[in-house]
Tab-separated table of C-alpha atoms in Angstrom:
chain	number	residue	atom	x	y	z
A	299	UNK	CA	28.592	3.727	-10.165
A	300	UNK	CA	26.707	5.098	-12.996
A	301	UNK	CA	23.233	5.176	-13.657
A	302	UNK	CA	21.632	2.210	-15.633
A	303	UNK	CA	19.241	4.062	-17.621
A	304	UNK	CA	20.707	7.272	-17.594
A	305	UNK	CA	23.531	5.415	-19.758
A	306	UNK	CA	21.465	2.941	-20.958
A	307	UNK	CA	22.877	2.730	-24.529
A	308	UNK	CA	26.234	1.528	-23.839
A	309	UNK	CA	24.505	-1.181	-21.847
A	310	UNK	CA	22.094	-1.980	-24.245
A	311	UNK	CA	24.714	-2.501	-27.027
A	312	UNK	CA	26.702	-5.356	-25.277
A	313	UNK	CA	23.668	-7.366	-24.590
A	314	UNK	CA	22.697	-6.591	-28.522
A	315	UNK	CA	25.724	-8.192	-29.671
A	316	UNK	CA	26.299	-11.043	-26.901
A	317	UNK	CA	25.194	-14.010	-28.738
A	318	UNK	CA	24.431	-15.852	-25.197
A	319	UNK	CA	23.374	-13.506	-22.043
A	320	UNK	CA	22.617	-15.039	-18.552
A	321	UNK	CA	20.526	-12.583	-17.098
A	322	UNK	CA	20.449	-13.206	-13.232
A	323	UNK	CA	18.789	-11.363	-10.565
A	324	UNK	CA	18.541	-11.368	-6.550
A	325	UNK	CA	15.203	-11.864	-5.317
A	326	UNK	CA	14.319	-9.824	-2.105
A	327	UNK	CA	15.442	-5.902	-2.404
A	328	UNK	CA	15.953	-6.509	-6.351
A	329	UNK	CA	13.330	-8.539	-7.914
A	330	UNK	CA	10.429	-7.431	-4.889
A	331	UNK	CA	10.820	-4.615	-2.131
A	332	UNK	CA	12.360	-5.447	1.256
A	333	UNK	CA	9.784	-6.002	3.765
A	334	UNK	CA	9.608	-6.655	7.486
A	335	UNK	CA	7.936	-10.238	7.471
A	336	UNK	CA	9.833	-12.295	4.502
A	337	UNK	CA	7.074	-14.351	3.256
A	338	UNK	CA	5.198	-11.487	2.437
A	339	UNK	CA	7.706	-10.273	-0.344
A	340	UNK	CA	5.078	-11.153	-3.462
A	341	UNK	CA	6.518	-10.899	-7.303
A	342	UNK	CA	4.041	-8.627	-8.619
A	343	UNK	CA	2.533	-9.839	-11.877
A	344	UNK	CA	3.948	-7.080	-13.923
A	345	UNK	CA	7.922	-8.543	-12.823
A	346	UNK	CA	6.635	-12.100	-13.292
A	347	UNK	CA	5.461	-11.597	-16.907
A	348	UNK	CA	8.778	-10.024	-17.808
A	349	UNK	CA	10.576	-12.776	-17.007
A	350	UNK	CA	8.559	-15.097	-18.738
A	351	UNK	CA	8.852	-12.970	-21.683
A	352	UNK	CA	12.665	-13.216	-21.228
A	353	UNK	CA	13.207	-16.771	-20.785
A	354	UNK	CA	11.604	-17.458	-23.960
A	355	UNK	CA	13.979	-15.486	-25.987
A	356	UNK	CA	16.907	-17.793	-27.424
A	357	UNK	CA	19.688	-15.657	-26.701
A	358	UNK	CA	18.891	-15.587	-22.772
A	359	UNK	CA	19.245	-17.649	-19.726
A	360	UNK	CA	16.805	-15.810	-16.829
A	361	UNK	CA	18.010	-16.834	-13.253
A	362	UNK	CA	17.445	-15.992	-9.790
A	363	UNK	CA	19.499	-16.561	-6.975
A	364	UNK	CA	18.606	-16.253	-3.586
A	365	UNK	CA	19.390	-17.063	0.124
A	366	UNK	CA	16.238	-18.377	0.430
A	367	UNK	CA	15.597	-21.766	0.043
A	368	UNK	CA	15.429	-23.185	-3.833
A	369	UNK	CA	11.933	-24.689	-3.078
A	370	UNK	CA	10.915	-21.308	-1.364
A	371	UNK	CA	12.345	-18.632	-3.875
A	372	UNK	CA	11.142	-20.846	-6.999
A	373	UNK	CA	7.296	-21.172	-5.473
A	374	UNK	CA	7.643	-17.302	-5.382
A	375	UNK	CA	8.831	-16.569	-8.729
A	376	UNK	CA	6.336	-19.596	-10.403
A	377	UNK	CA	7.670	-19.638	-13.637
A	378	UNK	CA	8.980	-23.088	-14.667
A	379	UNK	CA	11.605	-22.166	-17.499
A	380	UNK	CA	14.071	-19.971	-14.964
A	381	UNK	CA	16.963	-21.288	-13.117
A	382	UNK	CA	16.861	-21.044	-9.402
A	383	UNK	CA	19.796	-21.221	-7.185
A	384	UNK	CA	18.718	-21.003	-3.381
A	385	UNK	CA	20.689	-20.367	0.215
A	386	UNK	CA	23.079	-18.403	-1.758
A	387	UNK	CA	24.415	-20.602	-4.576
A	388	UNK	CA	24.973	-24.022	-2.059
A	389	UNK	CA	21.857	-25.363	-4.774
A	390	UNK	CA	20.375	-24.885	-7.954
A	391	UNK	CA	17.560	-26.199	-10.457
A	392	UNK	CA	16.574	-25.828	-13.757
A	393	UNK	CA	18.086	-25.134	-17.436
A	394	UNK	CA	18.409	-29.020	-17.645
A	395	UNK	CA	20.805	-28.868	-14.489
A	396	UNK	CA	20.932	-29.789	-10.699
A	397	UNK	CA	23.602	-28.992	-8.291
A	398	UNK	CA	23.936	-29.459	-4.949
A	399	UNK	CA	27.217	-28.169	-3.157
A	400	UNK	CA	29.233	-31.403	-0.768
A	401	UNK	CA	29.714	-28.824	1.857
A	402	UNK	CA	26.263	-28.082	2.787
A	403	UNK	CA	25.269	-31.621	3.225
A	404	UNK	CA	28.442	-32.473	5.257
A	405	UNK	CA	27.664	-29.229	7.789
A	406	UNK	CA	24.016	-30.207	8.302
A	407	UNK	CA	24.388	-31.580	11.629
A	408	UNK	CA	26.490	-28.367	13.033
A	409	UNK	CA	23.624	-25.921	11.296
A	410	UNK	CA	21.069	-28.063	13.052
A	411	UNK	CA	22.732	-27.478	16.260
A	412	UNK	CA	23.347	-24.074	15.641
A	413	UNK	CA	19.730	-23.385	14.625
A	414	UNK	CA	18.565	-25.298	18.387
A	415	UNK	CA	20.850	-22.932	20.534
A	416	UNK	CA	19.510	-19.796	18.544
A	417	UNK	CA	15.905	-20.375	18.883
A	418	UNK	CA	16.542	-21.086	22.260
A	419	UNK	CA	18.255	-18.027	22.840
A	420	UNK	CA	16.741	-15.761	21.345
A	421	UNK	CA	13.443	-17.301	22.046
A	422	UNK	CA	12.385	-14.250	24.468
A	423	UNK	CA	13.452	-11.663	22.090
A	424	UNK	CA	10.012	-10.321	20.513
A	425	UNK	CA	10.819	-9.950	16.535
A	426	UNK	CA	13.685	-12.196	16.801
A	427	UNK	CA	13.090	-14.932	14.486
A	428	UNK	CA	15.529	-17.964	13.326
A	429	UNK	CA	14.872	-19.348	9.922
A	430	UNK	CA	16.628	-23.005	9.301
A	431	UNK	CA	16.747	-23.443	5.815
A	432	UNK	CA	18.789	-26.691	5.401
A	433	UNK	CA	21.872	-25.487	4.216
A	434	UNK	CA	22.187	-22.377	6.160
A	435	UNK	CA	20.053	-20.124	8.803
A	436	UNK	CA	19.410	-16.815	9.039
A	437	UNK	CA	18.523	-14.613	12.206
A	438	UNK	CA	15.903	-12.393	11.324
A	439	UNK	CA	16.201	-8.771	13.426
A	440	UNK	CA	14.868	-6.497	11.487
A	441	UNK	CA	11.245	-6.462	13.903
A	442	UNK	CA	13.505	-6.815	16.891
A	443	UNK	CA	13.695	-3.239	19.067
A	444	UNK	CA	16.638	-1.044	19.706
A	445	UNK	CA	16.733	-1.937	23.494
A	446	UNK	CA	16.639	-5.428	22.862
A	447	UNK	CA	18.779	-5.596	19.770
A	448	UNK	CA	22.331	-5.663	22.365
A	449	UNK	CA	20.790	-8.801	23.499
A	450	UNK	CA	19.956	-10.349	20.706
A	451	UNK	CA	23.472	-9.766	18.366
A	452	UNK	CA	25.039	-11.024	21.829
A	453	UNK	CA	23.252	-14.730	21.026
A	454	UNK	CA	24.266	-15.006	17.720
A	455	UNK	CA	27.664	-14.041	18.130
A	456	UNK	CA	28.207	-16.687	21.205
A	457	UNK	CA	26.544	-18.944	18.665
A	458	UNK	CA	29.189	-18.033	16.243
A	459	UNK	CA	32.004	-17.717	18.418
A	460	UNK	CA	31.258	-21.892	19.602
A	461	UNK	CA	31.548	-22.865	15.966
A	462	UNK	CA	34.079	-21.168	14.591
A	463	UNK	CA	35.929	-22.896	11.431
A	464	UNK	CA	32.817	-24.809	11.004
A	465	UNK	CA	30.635	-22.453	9.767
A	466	UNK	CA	30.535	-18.704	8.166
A	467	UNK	CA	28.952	-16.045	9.502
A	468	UNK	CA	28.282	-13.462	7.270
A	469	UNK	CA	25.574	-10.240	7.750
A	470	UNK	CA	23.041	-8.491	5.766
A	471	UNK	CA	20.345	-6.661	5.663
A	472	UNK	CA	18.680	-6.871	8.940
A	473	UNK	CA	19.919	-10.477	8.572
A	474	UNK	CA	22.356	-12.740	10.095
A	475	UNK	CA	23.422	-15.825	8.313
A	476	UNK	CA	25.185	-19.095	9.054
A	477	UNK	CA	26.542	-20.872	6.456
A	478	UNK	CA	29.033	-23.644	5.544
A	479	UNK	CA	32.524	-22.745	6.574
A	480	UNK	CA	33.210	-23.211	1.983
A	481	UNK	CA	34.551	-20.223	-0.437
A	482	UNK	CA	30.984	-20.925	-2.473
A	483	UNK	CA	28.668	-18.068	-2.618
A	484	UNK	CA	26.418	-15.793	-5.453
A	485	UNK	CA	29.702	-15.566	-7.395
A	486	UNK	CA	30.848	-19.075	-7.692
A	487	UNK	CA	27.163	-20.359	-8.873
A	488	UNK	CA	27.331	-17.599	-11.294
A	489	UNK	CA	30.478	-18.510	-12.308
A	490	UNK	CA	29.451	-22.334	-12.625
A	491	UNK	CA	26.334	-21.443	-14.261
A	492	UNK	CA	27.881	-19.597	-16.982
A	493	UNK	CA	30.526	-22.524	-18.090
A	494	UNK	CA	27.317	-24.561	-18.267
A	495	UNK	CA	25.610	-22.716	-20.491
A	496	UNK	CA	28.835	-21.836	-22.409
A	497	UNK	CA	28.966	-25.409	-22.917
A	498	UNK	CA	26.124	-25.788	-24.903
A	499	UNK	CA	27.627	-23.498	-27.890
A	500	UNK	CA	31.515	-23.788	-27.311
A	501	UNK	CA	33.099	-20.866	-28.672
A	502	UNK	CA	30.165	-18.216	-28.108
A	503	UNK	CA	30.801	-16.357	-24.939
A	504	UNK	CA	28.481	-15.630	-22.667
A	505	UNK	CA	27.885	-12.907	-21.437
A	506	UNK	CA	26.407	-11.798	-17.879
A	507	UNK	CA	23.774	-9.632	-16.362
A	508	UNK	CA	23.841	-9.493	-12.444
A	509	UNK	CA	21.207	-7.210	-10.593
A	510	UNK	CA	21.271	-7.397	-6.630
A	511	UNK	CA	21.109	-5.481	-3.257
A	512	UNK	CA	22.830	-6.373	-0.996
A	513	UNK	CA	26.041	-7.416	0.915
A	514	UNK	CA	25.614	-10.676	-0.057
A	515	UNK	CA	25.434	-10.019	-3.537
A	516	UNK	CA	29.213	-7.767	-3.719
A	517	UNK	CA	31.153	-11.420	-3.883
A	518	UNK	CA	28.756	-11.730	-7.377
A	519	UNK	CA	29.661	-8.331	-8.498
A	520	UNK	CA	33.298	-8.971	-8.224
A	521	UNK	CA	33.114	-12.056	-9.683
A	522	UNK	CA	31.243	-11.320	-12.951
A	523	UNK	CA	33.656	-7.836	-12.776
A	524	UNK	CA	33.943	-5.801	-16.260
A	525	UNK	CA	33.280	-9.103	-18.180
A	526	UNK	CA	29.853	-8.604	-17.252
A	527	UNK	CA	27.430	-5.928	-16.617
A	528	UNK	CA	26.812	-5.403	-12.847
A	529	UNK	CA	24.135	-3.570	-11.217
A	530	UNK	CA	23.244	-2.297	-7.621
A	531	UNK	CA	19.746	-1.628	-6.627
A	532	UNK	CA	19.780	1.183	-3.965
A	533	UNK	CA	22.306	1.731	-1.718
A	534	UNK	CA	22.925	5.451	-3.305
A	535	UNK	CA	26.102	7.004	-2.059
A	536	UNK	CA	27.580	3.367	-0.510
A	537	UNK	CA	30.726	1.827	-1.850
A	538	UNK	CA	29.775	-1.101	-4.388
A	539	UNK	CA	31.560	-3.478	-6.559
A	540	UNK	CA	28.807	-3.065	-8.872
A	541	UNK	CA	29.142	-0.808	-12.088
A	542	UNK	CA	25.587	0.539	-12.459
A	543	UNK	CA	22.514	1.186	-10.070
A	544	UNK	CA	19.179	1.384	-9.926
A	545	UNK	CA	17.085	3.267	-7.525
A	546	UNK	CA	14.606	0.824	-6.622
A	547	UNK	CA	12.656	-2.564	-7.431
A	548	UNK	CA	10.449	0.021	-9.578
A	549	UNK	CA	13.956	0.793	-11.805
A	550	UNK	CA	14.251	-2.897	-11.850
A	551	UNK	CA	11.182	-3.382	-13.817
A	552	UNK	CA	11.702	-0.849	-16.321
A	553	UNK	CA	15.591	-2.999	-16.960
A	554	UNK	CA	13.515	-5.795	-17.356
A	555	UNK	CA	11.027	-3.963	-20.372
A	556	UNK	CA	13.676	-2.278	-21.675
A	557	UNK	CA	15.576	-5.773	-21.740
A	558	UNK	CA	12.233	-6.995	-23.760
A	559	UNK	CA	12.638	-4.492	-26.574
A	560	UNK	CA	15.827	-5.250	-27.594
């Protein structure tokens, strides 16, 4: 992967002559730092402005996609002209458009059951904490010890194991996550997203931005590919699908000013 803003001119001119760019970024590890409770990760003001700034601008479509909820992630961002997609593309809101994917309300009653038997389970794990977010859950380890950790990743995988071909379990950081048993992800509502937007000026391109993490974010990098500009935030020295990196959430916000001067 190359630097971002070591090579930040042959970046710079394919968004110059793009005539449409969705920009879209992750939110936790890319957008705000990674921290142990989840509902502390704040946008700082700086971030939030630059955004705003952003979506204003004709050319660009600002998004965010999560695998938090869409009502969580867009109360934490709290700027009403982005597009949020939540729980990892199943959802999305805004730009005029609503989309809600058939397999996540079809699997509702297996993630409900799923979500019972985990908090039961892992109920007497200290740190362990299950998060049911409607279309998916994710098991939250990251506060859980090292002694207890065997324990723990023994729970979710009997929980996995009893509903296999129903639902997907797929890991990231310090996170494991159920989720419909669909091939729908980051990449697909990316991929959706753009033919929208292409839509509304047939025969301008579009071209677009993706800025993420984690693992969950690699099935985005390969789908936007070299059509698109991809870009990993941390993770030095780790095999990515991504074409650029940045450092940091800190790098992140000087993409985003740079992105405002062009």
């Amino acid at each position: 992967m190359k630097h971002l803003l070591e090579n930040w001119e042959e970046t710079a001119e394919r968004i110059r002559e793009a005539e449409r760019v969705l920009l879209a970024f992750d939110y936790d590890g890319t957008l705000t730092p990674i921290v142990s409770r989840p509902e502390d990760a704040r946008l700082g003001e700086e971030t939030r402005a630059l955004l705003g700034t952003l979506s204003c601008r004709p050319r660009y479509r600002v998004a965010v996609v999560s695998g938090r909820r869409l009502d969580e992630v867009r109360d934490l961002v709290g700027l009403p002209g982005l597009i949020y997609a939540g729980n990892h593309g199943l959802e999305l809101e805004g730009g005029g458009w609503r989309f809600l994917h058939p397999a996540g309300e079809k699997a509702r009653p297996v993630l409900e059951a799923a979500a019972a038997e985990l908090q039961k389970g892992l109920a007497g794990i200290a740190g362990a904490r299950v998060e049911d977010k409607g279309l998916t859950i994710s098991v939250h380890l990251r506060r859980v010890s090292r002694e207890d950790r065997p324990r723990a990743l023994e729970t979710v995988n009997a929980a996995a194991a009893r509903r296999s071909g129903e639902l997907r379990v797929t890991r990231g950081k310090e996170v494991i996550e159920f989720r419909p048993a669909v091939d729908w992800g980051k990449g697909e509502i990316l991929a959706w997203l753009a033919e929208k937007i292409g839509r509304e000026k047939p025969g301008s391109p579009v071209l677009t931005v993706y800025t993420g993490d984690d693992r969950t974010d690699e099935d985005a990098f390969l789908a936007v590919g070299e059509s698109g500009i991809t870009i990993k935030v941390g993770g030095a020295g780790k095999p990515s699908a991504a074409a650029y990196r940045l450092e940091d959430c800190a790098g992140v916000k000087i993409f985003l000013a740079r992105l405002r001067s062009l």
